[in-house]
Coordinates of C-alpha atoms and ligand atoms in Angstrom, one line a residue:
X1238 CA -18.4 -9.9 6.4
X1239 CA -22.1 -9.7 5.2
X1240 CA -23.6 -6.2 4.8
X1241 CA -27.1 -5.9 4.1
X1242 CA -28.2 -4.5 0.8
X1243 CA -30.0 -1.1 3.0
X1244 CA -26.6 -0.7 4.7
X1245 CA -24.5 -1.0 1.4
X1246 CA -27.1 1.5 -0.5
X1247 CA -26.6 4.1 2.9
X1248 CA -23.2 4.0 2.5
X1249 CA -22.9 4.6 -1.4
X1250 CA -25.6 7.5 -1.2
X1251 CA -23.1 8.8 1.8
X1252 CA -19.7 8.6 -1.1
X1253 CA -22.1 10.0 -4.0
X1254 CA -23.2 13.0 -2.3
X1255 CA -19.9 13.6 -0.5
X1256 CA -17.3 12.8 -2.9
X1257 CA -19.5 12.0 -7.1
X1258 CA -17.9 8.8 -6.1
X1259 CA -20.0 5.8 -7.2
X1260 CA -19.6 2.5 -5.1
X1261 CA -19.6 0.6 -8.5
X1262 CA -21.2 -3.0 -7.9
X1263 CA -17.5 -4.6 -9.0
X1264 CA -15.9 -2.2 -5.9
X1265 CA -18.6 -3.4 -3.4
X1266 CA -15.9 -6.1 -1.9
X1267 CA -14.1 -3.1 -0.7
X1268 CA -16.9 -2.1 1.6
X1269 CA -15.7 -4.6 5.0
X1270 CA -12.0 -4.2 4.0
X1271 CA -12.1 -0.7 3.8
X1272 CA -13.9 0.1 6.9
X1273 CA -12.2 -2.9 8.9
X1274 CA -10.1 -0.4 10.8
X1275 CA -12.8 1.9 12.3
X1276 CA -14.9 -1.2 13.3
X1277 CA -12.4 -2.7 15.3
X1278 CA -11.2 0.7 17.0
X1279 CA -15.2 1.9 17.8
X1280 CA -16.2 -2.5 18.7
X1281 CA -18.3 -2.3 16.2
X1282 CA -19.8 -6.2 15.6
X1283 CA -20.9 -5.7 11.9
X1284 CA -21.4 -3.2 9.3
X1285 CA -25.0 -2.4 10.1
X1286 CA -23.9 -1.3 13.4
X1287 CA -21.8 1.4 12.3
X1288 CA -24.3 2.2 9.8
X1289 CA -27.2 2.7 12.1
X1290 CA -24.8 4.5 14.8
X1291 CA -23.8 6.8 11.1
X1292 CA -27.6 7.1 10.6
X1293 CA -28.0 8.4 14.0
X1294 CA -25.2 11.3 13.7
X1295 CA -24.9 10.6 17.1
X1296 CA -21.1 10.4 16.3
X1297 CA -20.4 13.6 14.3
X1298 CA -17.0 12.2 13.3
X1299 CA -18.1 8.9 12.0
X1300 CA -19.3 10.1 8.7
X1301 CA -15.6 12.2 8.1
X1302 CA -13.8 8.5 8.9
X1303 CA -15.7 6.5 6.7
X1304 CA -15.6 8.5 3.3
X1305 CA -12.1 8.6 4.1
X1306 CA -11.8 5.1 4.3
X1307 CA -14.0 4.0 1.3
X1308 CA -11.4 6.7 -0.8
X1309 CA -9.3 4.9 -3.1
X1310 CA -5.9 6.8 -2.5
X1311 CA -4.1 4.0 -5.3
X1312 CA -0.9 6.3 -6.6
X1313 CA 2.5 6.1 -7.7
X1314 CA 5.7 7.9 -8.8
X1315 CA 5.5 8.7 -12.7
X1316 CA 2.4 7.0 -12.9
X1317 CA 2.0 5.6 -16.7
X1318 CA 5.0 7.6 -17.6
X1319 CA 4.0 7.8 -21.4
X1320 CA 1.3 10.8 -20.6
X1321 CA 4.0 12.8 -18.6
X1322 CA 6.7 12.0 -21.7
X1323 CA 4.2 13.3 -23.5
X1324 CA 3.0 16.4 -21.7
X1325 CA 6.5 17.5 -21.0
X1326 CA 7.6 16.9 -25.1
X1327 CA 4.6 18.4 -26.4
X1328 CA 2.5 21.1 -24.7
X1329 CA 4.6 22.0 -22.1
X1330 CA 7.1 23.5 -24.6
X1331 CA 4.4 25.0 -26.5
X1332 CA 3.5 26.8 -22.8
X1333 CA 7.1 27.6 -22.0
X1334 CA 7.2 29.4 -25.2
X1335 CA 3.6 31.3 -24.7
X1336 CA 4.3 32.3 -21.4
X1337 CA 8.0 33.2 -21.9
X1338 CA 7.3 37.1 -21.5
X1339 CA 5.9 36.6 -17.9
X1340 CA 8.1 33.2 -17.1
X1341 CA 5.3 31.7 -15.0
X1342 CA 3.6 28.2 -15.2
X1343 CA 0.7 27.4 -12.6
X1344 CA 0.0 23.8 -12.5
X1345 CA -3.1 21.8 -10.3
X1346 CA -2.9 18.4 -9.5
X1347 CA -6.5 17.3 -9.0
X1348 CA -6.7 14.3 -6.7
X1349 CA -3.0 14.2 -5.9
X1350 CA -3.6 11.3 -3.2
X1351 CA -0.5 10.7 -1.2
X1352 CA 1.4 13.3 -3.3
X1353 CA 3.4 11.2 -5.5
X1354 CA 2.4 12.9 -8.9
X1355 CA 2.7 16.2 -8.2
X1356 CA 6.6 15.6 -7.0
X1357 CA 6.9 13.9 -9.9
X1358 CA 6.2 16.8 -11.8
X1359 CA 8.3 18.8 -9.4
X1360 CA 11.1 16.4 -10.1
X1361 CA 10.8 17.0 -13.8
X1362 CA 11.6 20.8 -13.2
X1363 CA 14.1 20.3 -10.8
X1364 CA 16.1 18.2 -13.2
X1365 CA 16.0 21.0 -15.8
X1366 CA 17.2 24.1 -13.8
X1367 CA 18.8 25.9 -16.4
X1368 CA 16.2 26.2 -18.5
X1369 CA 13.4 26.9 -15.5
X1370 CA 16.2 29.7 -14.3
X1371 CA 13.8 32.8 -13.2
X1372 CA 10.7 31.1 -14.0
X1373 CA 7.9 30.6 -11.2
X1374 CA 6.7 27.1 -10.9
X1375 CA 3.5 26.9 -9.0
X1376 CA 2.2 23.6 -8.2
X1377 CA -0.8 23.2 -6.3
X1378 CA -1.8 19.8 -5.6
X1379 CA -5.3 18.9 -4.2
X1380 CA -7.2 16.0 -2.5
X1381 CA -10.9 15.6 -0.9
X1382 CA -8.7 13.3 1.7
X1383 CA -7.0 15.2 4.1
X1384 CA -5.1 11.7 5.3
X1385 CA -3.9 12.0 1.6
X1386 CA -3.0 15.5 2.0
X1387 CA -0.8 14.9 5.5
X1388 CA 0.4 12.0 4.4
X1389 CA 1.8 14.6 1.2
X1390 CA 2.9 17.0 2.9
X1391 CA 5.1 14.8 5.2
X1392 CA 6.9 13.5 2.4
X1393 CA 7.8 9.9 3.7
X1394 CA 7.3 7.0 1.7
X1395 CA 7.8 3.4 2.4
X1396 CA 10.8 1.5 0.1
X1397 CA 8.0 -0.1 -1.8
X1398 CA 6.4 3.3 -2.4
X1399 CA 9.5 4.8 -3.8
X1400 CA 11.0 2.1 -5.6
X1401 CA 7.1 1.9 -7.5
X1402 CA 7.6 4.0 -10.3
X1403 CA 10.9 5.7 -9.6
X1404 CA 14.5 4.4 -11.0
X1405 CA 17.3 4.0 -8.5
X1406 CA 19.1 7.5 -9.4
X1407 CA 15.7 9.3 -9.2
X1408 CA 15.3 8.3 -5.5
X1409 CA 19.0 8.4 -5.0
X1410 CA 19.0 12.2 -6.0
X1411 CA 15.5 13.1 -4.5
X1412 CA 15.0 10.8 -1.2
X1413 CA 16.5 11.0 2.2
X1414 CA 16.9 7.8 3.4
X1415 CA 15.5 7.9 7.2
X1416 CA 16.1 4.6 8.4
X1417 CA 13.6 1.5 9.4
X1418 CA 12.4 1.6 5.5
X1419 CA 11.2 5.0 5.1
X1420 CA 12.6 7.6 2.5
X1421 CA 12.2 11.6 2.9
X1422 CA 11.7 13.4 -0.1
X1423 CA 14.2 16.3 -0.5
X1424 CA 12.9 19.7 0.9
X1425 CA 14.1 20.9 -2.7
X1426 CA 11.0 19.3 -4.1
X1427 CA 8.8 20.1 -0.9
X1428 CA 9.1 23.6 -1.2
X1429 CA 7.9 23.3 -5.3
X1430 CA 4.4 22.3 -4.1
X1431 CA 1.8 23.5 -2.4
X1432 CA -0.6 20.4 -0.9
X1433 CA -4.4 21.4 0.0
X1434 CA -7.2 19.3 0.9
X1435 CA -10.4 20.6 -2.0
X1436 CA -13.4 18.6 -2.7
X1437 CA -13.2 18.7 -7.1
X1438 CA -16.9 19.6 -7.3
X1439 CA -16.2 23.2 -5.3
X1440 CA -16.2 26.2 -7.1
X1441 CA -13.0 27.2 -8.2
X1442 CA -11.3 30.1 -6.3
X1443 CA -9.3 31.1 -9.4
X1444 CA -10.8 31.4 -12.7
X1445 CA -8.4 30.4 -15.5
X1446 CA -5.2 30.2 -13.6
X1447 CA -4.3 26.7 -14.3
X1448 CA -1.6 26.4 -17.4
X1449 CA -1.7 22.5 -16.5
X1450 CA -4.2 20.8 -14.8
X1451 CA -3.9 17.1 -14.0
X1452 CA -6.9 14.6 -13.2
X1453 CA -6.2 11.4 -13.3
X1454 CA -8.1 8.1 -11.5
X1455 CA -10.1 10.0 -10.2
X1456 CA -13.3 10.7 -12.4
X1457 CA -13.5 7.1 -13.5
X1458 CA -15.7 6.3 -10.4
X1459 CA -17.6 9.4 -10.6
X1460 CA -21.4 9.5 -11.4
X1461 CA -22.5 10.9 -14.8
X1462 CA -23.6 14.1 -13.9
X1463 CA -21.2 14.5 -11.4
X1464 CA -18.6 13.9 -13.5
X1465 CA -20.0 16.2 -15.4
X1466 CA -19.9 19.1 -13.4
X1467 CA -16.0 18.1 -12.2
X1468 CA -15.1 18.2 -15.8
X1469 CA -17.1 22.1 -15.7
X1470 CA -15.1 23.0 -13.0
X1471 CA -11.8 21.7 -14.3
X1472 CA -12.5 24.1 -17.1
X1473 CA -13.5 27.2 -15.3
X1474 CA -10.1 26.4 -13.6
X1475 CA -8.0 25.9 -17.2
X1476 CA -6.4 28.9 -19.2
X1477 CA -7.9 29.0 -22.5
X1478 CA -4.6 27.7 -24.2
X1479 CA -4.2 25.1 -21.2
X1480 CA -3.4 21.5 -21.4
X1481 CA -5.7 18.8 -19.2
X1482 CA -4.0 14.9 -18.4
X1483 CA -6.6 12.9 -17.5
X1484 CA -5.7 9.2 -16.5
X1485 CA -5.1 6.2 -18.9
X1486 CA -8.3 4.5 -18.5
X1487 CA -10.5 8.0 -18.8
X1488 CA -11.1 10.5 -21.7
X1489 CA -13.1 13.6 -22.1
X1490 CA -15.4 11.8 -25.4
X1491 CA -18.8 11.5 -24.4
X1492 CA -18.3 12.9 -20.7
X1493 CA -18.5 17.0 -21.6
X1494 CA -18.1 19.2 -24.1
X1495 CA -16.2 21.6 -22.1
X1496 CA -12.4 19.9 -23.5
X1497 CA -11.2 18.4 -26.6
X1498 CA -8.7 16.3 -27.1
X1499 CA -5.3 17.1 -28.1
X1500 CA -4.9 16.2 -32.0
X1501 CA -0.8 16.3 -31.2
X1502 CA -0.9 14.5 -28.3
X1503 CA -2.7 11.2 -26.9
X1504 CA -4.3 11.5 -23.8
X1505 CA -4.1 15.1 -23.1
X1506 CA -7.1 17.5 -23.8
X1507 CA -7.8 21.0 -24.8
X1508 CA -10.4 23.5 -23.4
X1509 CA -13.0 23.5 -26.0
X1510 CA -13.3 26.8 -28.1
X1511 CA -15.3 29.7 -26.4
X1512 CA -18.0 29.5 -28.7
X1513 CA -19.0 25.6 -28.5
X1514 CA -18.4 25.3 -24.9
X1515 CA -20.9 28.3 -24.3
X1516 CA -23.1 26.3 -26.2
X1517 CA -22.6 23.3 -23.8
X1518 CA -23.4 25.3 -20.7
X1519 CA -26.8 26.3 -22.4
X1520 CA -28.1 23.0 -23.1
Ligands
SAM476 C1 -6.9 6.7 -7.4 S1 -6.3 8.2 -6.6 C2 -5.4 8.9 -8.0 C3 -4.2 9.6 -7.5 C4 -3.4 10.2 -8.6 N1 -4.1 11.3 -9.3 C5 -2.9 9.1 -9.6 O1 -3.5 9.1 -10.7 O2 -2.0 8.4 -9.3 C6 -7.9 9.2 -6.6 C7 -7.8 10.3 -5.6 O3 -8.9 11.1 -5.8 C8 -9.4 11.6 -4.6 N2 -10.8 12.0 -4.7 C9 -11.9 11.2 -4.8 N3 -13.0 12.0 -4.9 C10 -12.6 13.3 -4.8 C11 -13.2 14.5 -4.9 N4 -14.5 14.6 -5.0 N5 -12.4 15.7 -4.8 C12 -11.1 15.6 -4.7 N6 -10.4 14.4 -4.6 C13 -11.1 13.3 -4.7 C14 -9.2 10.4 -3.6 O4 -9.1 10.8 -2.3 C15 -7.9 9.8 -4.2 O5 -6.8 10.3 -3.5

């Protein structure tokens, strides 16, 4: 469908200044596709229609439906399992061991989506009871989507969904099957995480909690400056011996100076020493 170049800016300044999303030029094909479902339930005949009836704010709801639906909610189960080999082998024991005397581990999962990450996490300490005996295991998982965050909380994923990512004993051990294709996930796992819907770019309710924070595919799209400021709160949120997974495609180099990376492990980052990232918030 053809959208004029004023709609197509309207809608990208709407994403930016709700979400630091950028509507990159090679992501502009998903503008018709993505909002093909509200046109057809409102009768809308073309884009600039819903964008002139947006401009209005005649329909207070409109602007709430389309961010949601220009969201990219892509996710799956152990999602390029190498980081989470790695964060489990590496610093995870190095937090076990830190935080033995008060056997608690907070973890946030920063753009969770649909919820499959942060049950995979939950999964990973499920599968090692013994040694998480009389620890507390917080997992707070987090998405600006509150579709996402429903669609989490429910716990019901589609064969395809489950069987991307997961091997055949994992979603024997952790899935109900309910029948007519869709698979429960145990109430074991439920119970291990807390789902919220929390824009990234909010203040942080809880300075320094976070032992683990994961952040992945979700800053990639992000403007500079906004990307930016996520990465200041993600470190306002991080204990000072925390450990921060971002996704495969995205690093810390170049972005902020608030994290370093890991030198032990690939991929992961470290909040940058007091004194240089006091610097950073100066200049
Ligand atoms: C591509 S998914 C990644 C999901 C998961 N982290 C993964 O890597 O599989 C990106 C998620 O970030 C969420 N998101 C986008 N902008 C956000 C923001 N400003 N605050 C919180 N979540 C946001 C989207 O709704 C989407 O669910």
């Amino acid at each position: 469908m053809e959208i004029s170049e004023a709609s197509r800016r309207i809608l990208a300044s709407l994403l930016e200044a709700r979400t630091g999303q950028q509507l990159a030029s090679n992501r502009r094909w998903r503008i018709d596709t993505a909002l093909a479902a509200i046109m057809r339930d409102r009768g809308y005949v073309n884009i600039d229609q819903l964008v002139s009836r947006l401009v209005s704010r005649a329909d207070p709801k409109l602007g709430d439906e389309v961010i949601e639906a220009l969201l990219n909610n892509e996710t799956y189960f152990f999602r390029d399992r190498l980081p989470f080999d790695l964060l489990l082998a590496g610093p995870l024991k190095r937090l076990e061991a830190a935080r033995a005397s008060e056997r608690r581990l907070a973890i946030w999962c920063a753009g969770c989506s649909t919820g499959q990450e942060a049950y995979s996490l939950a999964m990973s300490f499920a599968e090692e009871k013994a040694r998480w005996q009389g620890w507390r295991i917080e997992i707070v998982a987090t998405d600006l989507s509150k579709a996402a965050i429903a669609r989490a909380k429910a716990g019901v994923y589609s064969q395809f969904e489950v069987q991307r990512g997961l091997p055949v004993m994992q979603m024997i051990r952790w899935f109900d099957e309910l029948g007519g294709g869709d698979w429960a996930i145990s109430q074991v796992l439920r119970d291990m995480v807390r789902f919220e819907p929390r824009n990234i770019i909010e203040p942080v309710p809880a300075p320094g909690r976070f032992d683990i924070i994961l952040c992945r595919n979700l800053l990639l799209y992000f403007a500079p400056d906004m990307r930016r400021l996520a990465f200041g709160r993600l470190a306002e949120a991080i204990a000072p011996d925390g450990t921060l997974m971002l996704g495969a495609g995205e690093t810390v180099i170049g972005q902020t100076e608030r994290f370093i990376s890991d030198p032990d492990c690939r991929g992961l980052y470290l909040p940058a020493p007091p004194r240089a990232s006091a610097q950073s918030r100066v200049a």
